[in-house]
Short mmCIF file of C-alpha atoms in Angstrom, two decimals:
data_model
loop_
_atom_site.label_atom_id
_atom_site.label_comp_id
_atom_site.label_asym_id
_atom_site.label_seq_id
_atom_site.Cartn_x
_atom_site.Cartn_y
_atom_site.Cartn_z
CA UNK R 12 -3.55 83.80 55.74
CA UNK R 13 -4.15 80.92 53.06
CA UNK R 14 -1.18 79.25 51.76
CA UNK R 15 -0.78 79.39 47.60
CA UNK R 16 -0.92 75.55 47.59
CA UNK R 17 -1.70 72.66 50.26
CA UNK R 18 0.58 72.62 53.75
CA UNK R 19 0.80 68.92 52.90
CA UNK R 20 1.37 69.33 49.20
CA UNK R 21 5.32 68.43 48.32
CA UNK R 22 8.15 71.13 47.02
CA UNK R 23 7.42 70.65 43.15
CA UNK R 24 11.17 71.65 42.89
CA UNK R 25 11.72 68.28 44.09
CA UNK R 26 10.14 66.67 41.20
CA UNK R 27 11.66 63.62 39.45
CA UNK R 28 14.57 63.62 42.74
CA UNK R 29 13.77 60.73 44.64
CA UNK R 30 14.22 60.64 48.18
CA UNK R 31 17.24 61.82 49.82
CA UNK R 32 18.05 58.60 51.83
CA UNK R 33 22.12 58.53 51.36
CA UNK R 34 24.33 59.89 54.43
CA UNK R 35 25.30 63.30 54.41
CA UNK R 36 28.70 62.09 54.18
CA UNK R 37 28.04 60.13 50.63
CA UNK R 38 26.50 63.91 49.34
CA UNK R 39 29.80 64.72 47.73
CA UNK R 40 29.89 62.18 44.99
CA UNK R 41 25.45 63.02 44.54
CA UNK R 42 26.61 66.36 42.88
CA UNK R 43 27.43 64.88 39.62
CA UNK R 44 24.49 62.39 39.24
CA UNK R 45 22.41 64.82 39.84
CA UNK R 46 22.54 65.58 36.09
CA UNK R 47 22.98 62.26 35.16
CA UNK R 48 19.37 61.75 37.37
CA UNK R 49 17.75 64.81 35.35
CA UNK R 50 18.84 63.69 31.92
CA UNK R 51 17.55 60.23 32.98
CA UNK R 52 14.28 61.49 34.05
CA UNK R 53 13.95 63.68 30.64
CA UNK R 54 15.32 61.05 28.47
CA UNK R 55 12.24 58.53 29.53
CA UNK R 56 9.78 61.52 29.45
CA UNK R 57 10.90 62.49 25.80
CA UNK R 58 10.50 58.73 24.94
CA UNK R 59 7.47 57.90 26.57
CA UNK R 60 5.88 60.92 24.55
CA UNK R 61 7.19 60.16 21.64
CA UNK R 62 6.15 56.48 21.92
CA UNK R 63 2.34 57.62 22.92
CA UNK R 64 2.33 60.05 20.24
CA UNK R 65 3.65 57.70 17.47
CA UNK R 66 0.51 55.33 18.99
CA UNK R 67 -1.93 57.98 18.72
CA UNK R 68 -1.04 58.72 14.75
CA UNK R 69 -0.99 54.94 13.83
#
């Protein structure tokens, strides 16, 4: 059977997470950064567009 993508390809849900290096006893307080780490992560992506597409017009 062949796998949809690579056995040593990462989760792509994962994307943008970082590494989970904080002890499972710290997880409790990780729940509400997590959307404080997505909004972060589209916040630079949204700028970082909009800064290479305002380059491209000028």
């Amino acid at each position: 059977m062949n796998p949809i993508r690579a056995v040593i390809a990462f989760d792509p849900r994962q994307f943008g997470r970082g590494r989970p290096f904080l002890p499972a006893l710290a997880e409790r307080g990780r729940q509400s950064s997590a959307i404080l780490d997505d909004l972060k992560l589209f916040a630079s992506t949204f700028c970082g567009g909009f800064l290479f597409v305002a380059l491209y017009f000028a």
